[in-house]
Each structure stands twice: as C-alpha cells, then as structure tokens.
C-alpha cells in the first residue's frame, strides 16, 4: 500500500525561489518518512498550467533538495503567510480553484475580524484589550483619554511590522511618546510629539480601515524591555487540541514588540514569569488558566472558520496575573522553543502536525468518526462592524 502524501504549501520569498522555513520542512519530511508519511513542499507557482501535476520540492538525506513532478497530495498543510505581491494573489487563486481538496487548516481572518469573533463569547471578553478599528484620529484621541498607553496595529501585519506604541508623558499632559517599527520591521526613532501634531505624523501611515487602535498593557520589565508569551496549541494524533508549550519573549532594546525576528530574546516562561509575578501560587494559577484559555480559543475559532491544526497565541500578563490575548497566529514559527533549550517541545511542535495529518487521512471519509464538518465563516457585515467597532472590549 502506498504511503499517504502530505503537501506542505508555502510561498517563495522572492523571485529566486527562496524559502523561509526550509530547515523545518526538511525535518518534517524526515520525521514523516519514519511514520510512513510521504511529504513534499510546493507553492502555488509550482502547479503545472494543466492543473494535474506539481513541480514539487523533495528532500533526500544523500542527495539533498531536488525537484520532481508529483501528482496532487492527499492532504495539504497550508503554511502560507501574507505577502503584498503577485505570489499572494496566486495563493488566493489556488485556494479558490482547489478548495475542494483536503486541507489540514483553513485561513483565518484579519485581526479585527478575529477580535470581533472572539468578543462574541462572554468568557473571552475579559481577556481582550479594548480595541477599535481606526477610522480617523478621533479613535486615537478617545482611546488616549481613557488610557495612557495605546498601540496601533495593522489588521494584517505580521512579525511586528508597522506597529506603533503611543504613550502619554505624565509630566507633559499634551505630549506623547511615539515608538515603533516600520513596514520593514526597522525600529523607528522615538519621537516626543504634541497631541496636536500626532494626526499629521500618522497621516502617511494610511491607517483607515487597515489599523487597530488597542488599549496598551504595561509590560516593561525593570530593564525597560517589553515582554509577552508565545503559546502553541496543536491537534494531536487523536484529532484533539493539546497545549504543546509556552515560552516567554523579551523585546530588543528600544523595541515596542517582543518578536524574535525583530531581535527579541526567548526566555523560559517560568523564569520570565517569576521576574514579573513573585507569588508562586499566583504564577501556577496563571499558567493553568492560560493553558485552558488557549485550548478554548482554538476550539472556538475552528468551530467558526473551519479546519485548523495549530495556532499560536501571543499573551500578555499584567502584574495582577490577568491574561490578555494580543494576537492569534495560524501559521506559527517554532524556534522559540529551540532557543530556550526545550528540545523535546521543539520536536513535538514539528511532529504534531504530522501525527494529526495521519489521523485525518485515516478518518478522511466524510462522516467517519472524529471528522466533523465545519461551518462556513460567518460574514461580518459593514453595519455590524460599525455598530460593534467602538464598543468591543
């Protein structure tokens, strides 16, 4: 009997066919082989114009990477991240044309829609920072009156790109400190700006309907660096959600985000949390609550948007141990666990999707036990967005 075939779908980074996670894919291919799973890597650009074959990237321990023509896989693991170019348009066309194929995971929506969706569940609301969709400067001014710290985030941003931190200066009531990163993830020079000049400063960022205005949470450590936590939840070999691990992240000097790609540092969760919350009992409670919360969020989003196999949750924890969800990432990286020396968790983060793929393959027939038909995404109308946009907390 032939092995089930898993196609890992990604996007090239440039016209030279560079891939961002080639080393991860290599390891997945080798681990899949041990489990009787045939894996290759492809992008929408590799699909033959006839639509029946794919010029796939395959890996052999002796020969290394090579290409060969392959038929379409039995399952597709979508690892494509947002790009602003023609390659992303190719991806959208692929998803539309081949949406009938068996995917381990389906796309989520933008940060604003995810925030609104999660806000529908009462138990989640206490974990969501107050957030509105940017329409004009009145949204920023209103939030700054209620909170001394706010963040401006692109609704489709990744890796900390384009995020701004705006904080009122206590000794200068009409002055704010603006910090952040540009769209290329470069740290921009901090600027002290009078409130009357904040609008003109932000004008060239083209934020209308593309940015969130979010209440900030004070997360600066004694060394002045911001921190948060990256939690990874994945489906296991029985098709059930499971907490794989959680690690701390500490931002680079002068950075408003903790992203590793932006120079952040990975720190074991317990070590970082101990610096932040001295009480051992509270720390234990926070850890347990965070784990349950992660599973609940993944379950809810899958019920809403369709098949998922893994999610990363970026969490903030205040001094009182209250947990806030900053962001949900459906295409998570895994290196944070390698960087803190958690080799077993890192290995599990790589192999869990393979175990889940085998489970899906065994139960792939419609109506089989454990395979549940997922509802279509619930549309959010413009009227609903406008109605809820300024009230969601």
CSV table of C-alpha atoms in Angstrom, one decimal:
chain,number,residue,atom,x,y,z
A,1,UNK,CA,0.0,0.0,0.0
A,2,UNK,CA,1.4,3.4,-0.9
A,3,UNK,CA,2.1,6.0,1.7
A,4,UNK,CA,-0.3,8.9,2.2
A,5,UNK,CA,1.1,12.1,0.7
A,6,UNK,CA,1.2,15.4,2.5
A,7,UNK,CA,1.9,18.5,0.6
A,8,UNK,CA,3.3,21.4,2.6
A,9,UNK,CA,2.2,24.6,0.8
A,10,UNK,CA,4.2,27.7,1.3
A,11,UNK,CA,5.2,30.9,-0.7
A,12,UNK,CA,8.5,31.9,-2.1
A,13,UNK,CA,10.1,34.9,-0.5
A,14,UNK,CA,11.4,36.3,-3.8
A,15,UNK,CA,11.9,35.6,-7.5
A,16,UNK,CA,14.9,33.3,-6.6
A,17,UNK,CA,12.6,30.8,-5.1
A,18,UNK,CA,13.9,31.3,-1.5
A,19,UNK,CA,12.0,29.6,1.3
A,20,UNK,CA,11.7,30.9,4.8
A,21,UNK,CA,11.5,27.6,6.7
A,22,UNK,CA,13.4,25.2,4.6
A,23,UNK,CA,15.2,23.6,7.6
A,24,UNK,CA,11.8,23.0,9.3
A,25,UNK,CA,10.4,21.4,6.1
A,26,UNK,CA,13.5,19.2,5.8
A,27,UNK,CA,13.0,17.9,9.3
A,28,UNK,CA,9.2,17.4,8.7
A,29,UNK,CA,10.0,15.3,5.6
A,30,UNK,CA,12.4,13.1,7.5
A,31,UNK,CA,10.1,12.7,10.5
A,32,UNK,CA,7.2,12.0,8.2
A,33,UNK,CA,9.2,9.2,6.5
A,34,UNK,CA,9.7,7.5,9.8
A,35,UNK,CA,5.9,7.5,10.2
A,36,UNK,CA,5.0,6.3,6.7
A,37,UNK,CA,4.1,9.7,5.5
A,38,UNK,CA,5.4,10.9,2.1
A,39,UNK,CA,5.9,14.7,2.3
A,40,UNK,CA,6.9,17.2,-0.3
A,41,UNK,CA,6.9,21.0,-0.4
A,42,UNK,CA,5.3,23.2,-3.1
A,43,UNK,CA,4.0,26.7,-3.8
A,44,UNK,CA,1.0,27.7,-6.0
A,45,UNK,CA,3.6,28.8,-8.5
A,46,UNK,CA,4.8,25.2,-8.9
A,47,UNK,CA,1.4,23.9,-10.1
A,48,UNK,CA,1.5,22.9,-13.8
A,49,UNK,CA,-0.7,25.0,-16.0
A,50,UNK,CA,-2.7,21.9,-16.8
A,51,UNK,CA,-3.6,21.6,-13.1
A,52,UNK,CA,-2.8,18.0,-12.7
A,53,UNK,CA,0.8,18.0,-11.5
A,54,UNK,CA,3.1,19.9,-9.2
A,55,UNK,CA,6.9,20.6,-9.6
A,56,UNK,CA,7.5,19.6,-6.0
A,57,UNK,CA,10.5,20.1,-3.8
A,58,UNK,CA,11.6,16.8,-2.3
A,59,UNK,CA,14.4,16.0,0.1
A,60,UNK,CA,16.7,13.0,0.4
A,61,UNK,CA,19.4,12.6,3.1
A,62,UNK,CA,22.0,11.7,0.5
A,63,UNK,CA,21.0,13.9,-2.5
A,64,UNK,CA,19.6,16.9,-0.5
A,65,UNK,CA,16.9,19.0,-2.1
A,66,UNK,CA,15.7,18.3,-5.7
A,67,UNK,CA,12.6,18.7,-7.8
A,68,UNK,CA,10.3,16.2,-9.3
A,69,UNK,CA,6.9,16.2,-10.9
A,70,UNK,CA,4.3,14.9,-8.5
A,71,UNK,CA,0.5,14.4,-8.5
A,72,UNK,CA,-1.6,16.4,-6.1
A,73,UNK,CA,-1.2,15.3,-2.5
A,74,UNK,CA,-3.8,13.5,-0.3
A,75,UNK,CA,-3.6,16.3,2.3
A,76,UNK,CA,-2.4,19.9,2.2
A,77,UNK,CA,-0.7,21.7,5.1
A,78,UNK,CA,-1.1,25.4,4.4
A,79,UNK,CA,1.9,27.4,5.7
A,80,UNK,CA,1.4,30.5,3.5
A,81,UNK,CA,1.8,33.8,5.2
A,82,UNK,CA,0.5,37.1,4.0
A,83,UNK,CA,2.6,38.9,1.3
A,84,UNK,CA,1.8,42.0,-0.6
A,85,UNK,CA,2.6,40.9,-4.1
A,86,UNK,CA,1.6,38.7,-7.0
A,87,UNK,CA,2.6,35.5,-5.2
A,88,UNK,CA,-0.1,36.0,-2.7
A,89,UNK,CA,-2.6,36.5,-5.5
A,90,UNK,CA,-1.5,33.2,-6.9
A,91,UNK,CA,-2.3,31.7,-3.4
A,92,UNK,CA,-5.8,33.1,-3.4
A,93,UNK,CA,-6.4,31.7,-6.8
A,94,UNK,CA,-5.1,28.3,-5.7
A,95,UNK,CA,-7.4,28.2,-2.7
A,96,UNK,CA,-10.4,29.1,-4.8
A,97,UNK,CA,-9.7,26.6,-7.5
A,98,UNK,CA,-8.6,23.7,-5.2
A,99,UNK,CA,-10.7,24.4,-2.2
A,100,UNK,CA,-12.3,21.0,-2.5
A,101,UNK,CA,-9.1,19.3,-1.6
A,102,UNK,CA,-8.4,18.1,1.9
A,103,UNK,CA,-6.6,20.8,3.9
A,104,UNK,CA,-5.3,20.4,7.5
A,105,UNK,CA,-6.0,24.0,8.1
A,106,UNK,CA,-8.0,26.8,6.6
A,107,UNK,CA,-7.2,30.6,6.6
A,108,UNK,CA,-8.3,32.8,9.5
A,109,UNK,CA,-9.4,36.3,9.0
A,110,UNK,CA,-7.7,39.6,9.8
A,111,UNK,CA,-7.0,40.7,13.4
A,112,UNK,CA,-10.1,42.9,13.6
A,113,UNK,CA,-12.5,40.2,12.5
A,114,UNK,CA,-10.8,37.7,14.8
A,115,UNK,CA,-11.2,40.2,17.7
A,116,UNK,CA,-14.9,40.7,16.9
A,117,UNK,CA,-15.5,36.9,16.6
A,118,UNK,CA,-13.8,36.2,20.0
A,119,UNK,CA,-15.8,39.1,21.6
A,120,UNK,CA,-19.0,37.2,20.9
A,121,UNK,CA,-18.1,34.7,23.6
A,122,UNK,CA,-18.6,36.3,27.0
A,123,UNK,CA,-15.9,34.3,28.7
A,124,UNK,CA,-13.3,35.6,26.3
A,125,UNK,CA,-14.1,39.3,26.6
A,126,UNK,CA,-12.2,39.8,29.8
A,127,UNK,CA,-9.1,38.6,28.0
A,128,UNK,CA,-9.4,41.0,25.1
A,129,UNK,CA,-7.8,44.5,25.4
A,130,UNK,CA,-10.2,47.3,24.3
A,131,UNK,CA,-9.9,47.6,20.6
A,132,UNK,CA,-11.5,49.6,17.8
A,133,UNK,CA,-11.0,49.8,14.0
A,134,UNK,CA,-9.2,53.0,13.0
A,135,UNK,CA,-11.5,55.4,11.1
A,136,UNK,CA,-9.9,58.7,12.0
A,137,UNK,CA,-7.9,60.5,14.7
A,138,UNK,CA,-10.9,60.7,17.0
A,139,UNK,CA,-10.5,57.0,17.7
A,140,UNK,CA,-6.9,57.6,18.8
A,141,UNK,CA,-7.7,60.6,20.9
A,142,UNK,CA,-10.6,58.9,22.5
A,143,UNK,CA,-8.5,55.9,23.5
A,144,UNK,CA,-5.7,58.1,24.8
A,145,UNK,CA,-8.1,59.9,27.1
A,146,UNK,CA,-9.2,56.6,28.6
A,147,UNK,CA,-5.7,55.0,28.7
A,148,UNK,CA,-2.2,56.5,29.0
A,149,UNK,CA,-0.9,53.8,26.6
A,150,UNK,CA,-2.2,52.6,23.2
A,151,UNK,CA,-0.9,50.5,20.3
A,152,UNK,CA,-1.7,51.0,16.6
A,153,UNK,CA,-1.5,47.7,14.7
A,154,UNK,CA,-2.0,46.7,11.1
A,155,UNK,CA,-5.0,44.4,10.8
A,156,UNK,CA,-3.0,42.1,8.5
A,157,UNK,CA,0.5,42.7,9.9
A,158,UNK,CA,3.0,40.0,10.9
A,159,UNK,CA,6.3,40.0,12.7
A,160,UNK,CA,5.8,43.4,14.4
A,161,UNK,CA,5.8,45.3,11.1
A,162,UNK,CA,4.1,48.7,11.2
A,163,UNK,CA,3.2,48.6,14.9
A,164,UNK,CA,3.3,51.9,16.8
A,165,UNK,CA,3.3,52.5,20.6
A,166,UNK,CA,1.8,55.8,21.7
A,167,UNK,CA,2.1,56.8,25.4
A,168,UNK,CA,1.1,60.0,27.2
A,169,UNK,CA,4.0,61.6,29.1
A,170,UNK,CA,2.8,62.1,32.7
A,171,UNK,CA,4.7,65.3,33.3
A,172,UNK,CA,3.6,66.8,30.0
A,173,UNK,CA,-0.2,66.3,29.6
A,174,UNK,CA,-0.4,67.3,26.0
A,175,UNK,CA,2.7,65.4,24.8
A,176,UNK,CA,3.0,61.7,23.8
A,177,UNK,CA,6.0,59.5,23.1
A,178,UNK,CA,5.7,57.6,19.7
A,179,UNK,CA,7.8,54.5,19.2
A,180,UNK,CA,7.5,51.5,16.9
A,181,UNK,CA,8.7,49.7,13.7
A,182,UNK,CA,8.1,50.5,10.0
A,183,UNK,CA,6.8,48.1,7.5
A,184,UNK,CA,10.2,46.6,7.0
A,185,UNK,CA,10.4,45.8,10.7
A,186,UNK,CA,13.1,48.5,11.4
A,187,UNK,CA,12.9,50.3,14.7
A,188,UNK,CA,11.9,54.0,14.2
A,189,UNK,CA,13.5,56.7,16.3
A,190,UNK,CA,11.3,57.6,19.3
A,191,UNK,CA,9.6,60.9,19.0
A,192,UNK,CA,8.0,63.2,21.5
A,193,UNK,CA,5.0,64.8,19.8
A,194,UNK,CA,2.4,67.3,20.9
A,195,UNK,CA,-1.1,65.9,20.6
A,196,UNK,CA,-2.0,68.5,18.0
A,197,UNK,CA,0.8,67.1,15.8
A,198,UNK,CA,0.0,63.4,16.3
A,199,UNK,CA,-2.6,63.4,13.4
A,200,UNK,CA,-0.2,64.8,10.8
A,201,UNK,CA,2.5,62.4,11.9
A,202,UNK,CA,0.2,59.4,11.5
A,203,UNK,CA,-1.3,60.6,8.2
A,204,UNK,CA,1.2,59.0,5.9
A,205,UNK,CA,0.7,55.6,7.5
A,206,UNK,CA,-2.6,55.3,5.6
A,207,UNK,CA,-4.5,53.7,8.6
A,208,UNK,CA,-8.2,54.0,7.7
A,209,UNK,CA,-9.8,50.5,7.9
A,210,UNK,CA,-6.3,49.0,7.9
A,211,UNK,CA,-5.3,49.5,11.5
A,212,UNK,CA,-6.5,48.7,15.0
A,213,UNK,CA,-6.3,51.1,17.9
A,214,UNK,CA,-5.8,49.0,21.0
A,215,UNK,CA,-5.5,49.8,24.7
A,216,UNK,CA,-2.0,49.1,25.9
A,217,UNK,CA,-0.9,46.9,28.8
A,218,UNK,CA,2.2,47.9,30.7
A,219,UNK,CA,4.7,45.1,30.0
A,220,UNK,CA,8.0,46.8,30.6
A,221,UNK,CA,10.5,44.8,32.7
A,222,UNK,CA,12.8,46.6,35.1
A,223,UNK,CA,15.4,46.6,32.3
A,224,UNK,CA,13.0,48.7,30.2
A,225,UNK,CA,12.3,45.9,27.6
A,226,UNK,CA,8.8,44.7,26.8
A,227,UNK,CA,7.8,41.1,27.2
A,228,UNK,CA,5.0,38.7,26.4
A,229,UNK,CA,4.4,34.9,25.9
A,230,UNK,CA,4.1,32.8,22.9
A,231,UNK,CA,1.7,29.8,23.4
A,232,UNK,CA,1.5,27.0,20.8
A,233,UNK,CA,-1.6,24.7,20.7
A,234,UNK,CA,-1.8,21.9,18.2
A,235,UNK,CA,-4.0,19.0,17.2
A,236,UNK,CA,-2.6,15.7,18.3
A,237,UNK,CA,-2.6,12.2,16.7
A,238,UNK,CA,-6.2,11.7,18.0
A,239,UNK,CA,-7.5,14.8,16.4
A,240,UNK,CA,-7.8,16.7,19.7
A,241,UNK,CA,-6.4,20.1,20.7
A,242,UNK,CA,-3.4,20.0,23.0
A,243,UNK,CA,-1.1,22.5,24.6
A,244,UNK,CA,2.4,22.0,23.1
A,245,UNK,CA,4.2,24.6,25.0
A,246,UNK,CA,4.5,28.3,26.1
A,247,UNK,CA,7.7,30.4,26.1
A,248,UNK,CA,8.5,34.0,27.1
A,249,UNK,CA,9.8,36.6,24.7
A,250,UNK,CA,11.7,39.7,25.7
A,251,UNK,CA,11.9,42.5,23.1
A,252,UNK,CA,15.1,44.0,21.8
A,253,UNK,CA,16.3,47.3,23.3
A,254,UNK,CA,14.1,50.2,22.3
A,255,UNK,CA,11.7,47.8,20.6
A,256,UNK,CA,7.9,48.0,21.2
A,257,UNK,CA,7.4,44.4,20.3
A,258,UNK,CA,9.0,41.1,21.5
A,259,UNK,CA,9.1,39.3,18.2
A,260,UNK,CA,12.2,37.1,17.7
A,261,UNK,CA,12.5,38.2,14.1
A,262,UNK,CA,12.8,41.7,15.3
A,263,UNK,CA,15.7,41.0,17.6
A,264,UNK,CA,13.7,39.7,20.6
A,265,UNK,CA,15.1,37.1,23.1
A,266,UNK,CA,13.4,33.8,24.0
A,267,UNK,CA,13.2,33.1,27.7
A,268,UNK,CA,11.6,30.1,29.6
A,269,UNK,CA,8.1,31.0,30.7
A,270,UNK,CA,8.6,30.1,34.3
A,271,UNK,CA,11.8,32.2,34.5
A,272,UNK,CA,10.3,35.3,32.9
A,273,UNK,CA,7.0,35.0,34.9
A,274,UNK,CA,9.0,34.7,38.1
A,275,UNK,CA,10.6,38.1,37.4
A,276,UNK,CA,7.1,39.6,36.8
A,277,UNK,CA,5.0,37.9,39.5
A,278,UNK,CA,6.8,36.9,42.7
A,279,UNK,CA,3.9,34.9,44.2
A,280,UNK,CA,4.3,31.2,43.3
A,281,UNK,CA,0.7,30.4,43.9
A,282,UNK,CA,-0.5,33.1,41.5
A,283,UNK,CA,2.0,32.0,38.9
A,284,UNK,CA,0.7,28.5,39.0
A,285,UNK,CA,-2.8,29.8,38.7
A,286,UNK,CA,-1.9,32.0,35.7
A,287,UNK,CA,-0.1,29.1,33.9
A,288,UNK,CA,-3.1,26.8,34.3
A,289,UNK,CA,-5.6,29.5,33.2
A,290,UNK,CA,-3.5,30.3,30.2
A,291,UNK,CA,-3.4,26.7,29.0
A,292,UNK,CA,-7.1,26.2,29.2
A,293,UNK,CA,-7.7,29.6,27.6
A,294,UNK,CA,-5.5,28.6,24.6
A,295,UNK,CA,-7.4,25.4,24.0
A,296,UNK,CA,-10.8,27.1,24.3
A,297,UNK,CA,-9.8,29.8,21.8
A,298,UNK,CA,-8.5,27.2,19.3
A,299,UNK,CA,-11.7,25.2,19.6
A,300,UNK,CA,-13.9,28.2,19.2
A,301,UNK,CA,-12.1,29.6,16.1
A,302,UNK,CA,-12.1,26.1,14.5
A,303,UNK,CA,-15.8,25.8,15.1
A,304,UNK,CA,-16.2,29.3,13.5
A,305,UNK,CA,-13.8,29.2,10.5
A,306,UNK,CA,-13.3,25.6,9.7
A,307,UNK,CA,-10.4,23.1,9.9
A,308,UNK,CA,-7.3,24.2,11.9
A,309,UNK,CA,-4.4,22.1,13.1
A,310,UNK,CA,-2.3,24.6,15.1
A,311,UNK,CA,-2.4,28.1,16.5
A,312,UNK,CA,0.0,30.4,18.3
A,313,UNK,CA,-1.4,32.8,20.8
A,314,UNK,CA,0.5,35.9,21.9
A,315,UNK,CA,-0.4,36.6,25.5
A,316,UNK,CA,0.2,39.5,27.8
A,317,UNK,CA,0.0,39.0,31.6
A,318,UNK,CA,-0.3,42.1,33.9
A,319,UNK,CA,1.1,42.4,37.4
A,320,UNK,CA,-2.1,41.0,38.9
A,321,UNK,CA,-1.9,37.9,36.8
A,322,UNK,CA,-4.7,38.9,34.4
A,323,UNK,CA,-4.2,37.3,30.9
A,324,UNK,CA,-4.8,39.3,27.7
A,325,UNK,CA,-4.8,37.9,24.2
A,326,UNK,CA,-2.7,40.2,22.0
A,327,UNK,CA,-2.8,38.2,18.7
A,328,UNK,CA,-3.7,34.9,17.2
A,329,UNK,CA,-1.3,33.4,14.6
A,330,UNK,CA,-2.4,30.5,12.4
A,331,UNK,CA,1.0,30.0,10.8
A,332,UNK,CA,3.3,29.9,13.9
A,333,UNK,CA,7.0,29.5,13.9
A,334,UNK,CA,8.5,27.1,16.4
A,335,UNK,CA,12.1,28.3,17.0
A,336,UNK,CA,11.2,30.0,20.3
A,337,UNK,CA,11.3,26.5,22.0
A,338,UNK,CA,14.6,25.7,20.4
A,339,UNK,CA,16.1,28.9,21.7
A,340,UNK,CA,15.2,28.3,25.3
A,341,UNK,CA,16.6,24.8,25.1
A,342,UNK,CA,13.3,22.9,25.2
A,343,UNK,CA,14.3,20.4,22.6
A,344,UNK,CA,11.5,17.9,23.3
A,345,UNK,CA,8.8,20.6,23.0
A,346,UNK,CA,10.5,21.9,19.8
A,347,UNK,CA,10.5,18.4,18.4
A,348,UNK,CA,6.9,17.9,19.4
A,349,UNK,CA,6.0,21.2,17.7
A,350,UNK,CA,7.4,19.9,14.4
A,351,UNK,CA,5.9,16.4,14.6
A,352,UNK,CA,2.4,17.1,16.0
A,353,UNK,CA,1.0,18.3,12.6
A,354,UNK,CA,2.4,15.0,11.0
A,355,UNK,CA,0.6,12.9,13.6
A,356,UNK,CA,-2.6,14.9,13.0
A,357,UNK,CA,-2.2,14.5,9.3
A,358,UNK,CA,-2.1,10.7,9.6
A,359,UNK,CA,-5.2,10.8,11.8
A,360,UNK,CA,-7.0,13.0,9.3
A,361,UNK,CA,-6.0,10.6,6.5
A,362,UNK,CA,-7.3,7.6,8.4
A,363,UNK,CA,-10.6,9.3,9.0
A,364,UNK,CA,-10.8,11.2,5.8
A,365,UNK,CA,-14.1,9.7,4.5
A,366,UNK,CA,-16.9,12.1,5.1
A,367,UNK,CA,-19.0,11.1,8.1
A,368,UNK,CA,-16.2,9.0,9.6
A,369,UNK,CA,-15.9,9.1,13.4
A,370,UNK,CA,-14.0,12.1,14.6
A,371,UNK,CA,-14.3,14.1,11.3
A,372,UNK,CA,-16.7,16.9,11.8
A,373,UNK,CA,-18.0,19.1,9.0
A,374,UNK,CA,-17.0,22.7,9.8
A,375,UNK,CA,-19.4,25.6,9.2
A,376,UNK,CA,-18.6,28.3,6.7
A,377,UNK,CA,-17.1,31.5,8.1
A,378,UNK,CA,-19.8,33.8,9.5
A,379,UNK,CA,-19.8,37.0,7.5
A,380,UNK,CA,-19.5,40.3,9.4
A,381,UNK,CA,-21.5,43.0,7.6
A,382,UNK,CA,-20.3,46.6,7.4
A,383,UNK,CA,-23.3,47.7,9.5
A,384,UNK,CA,-22.3,45.2,12.2
A,385,UNK,CA,-18.7,46.3,12.1
A,386,UNK,CA,-19.7,50.0,12.5
A,387,UNK,CA,-22.1,49.1,15.3
A,388,UNK,CA,-19.6,47.0,17.2
A,389,UNK,CA,-16.4,48.7,16.3
A,390,UNK,CA,-16.5,51.3,19.1
A,391,UNK,CA,-18.0,49.2,21.8
A,392,UNK,CA,-16.0,46.0,21.8
A,393,UNK,CA,-13.8,45.5,24.8
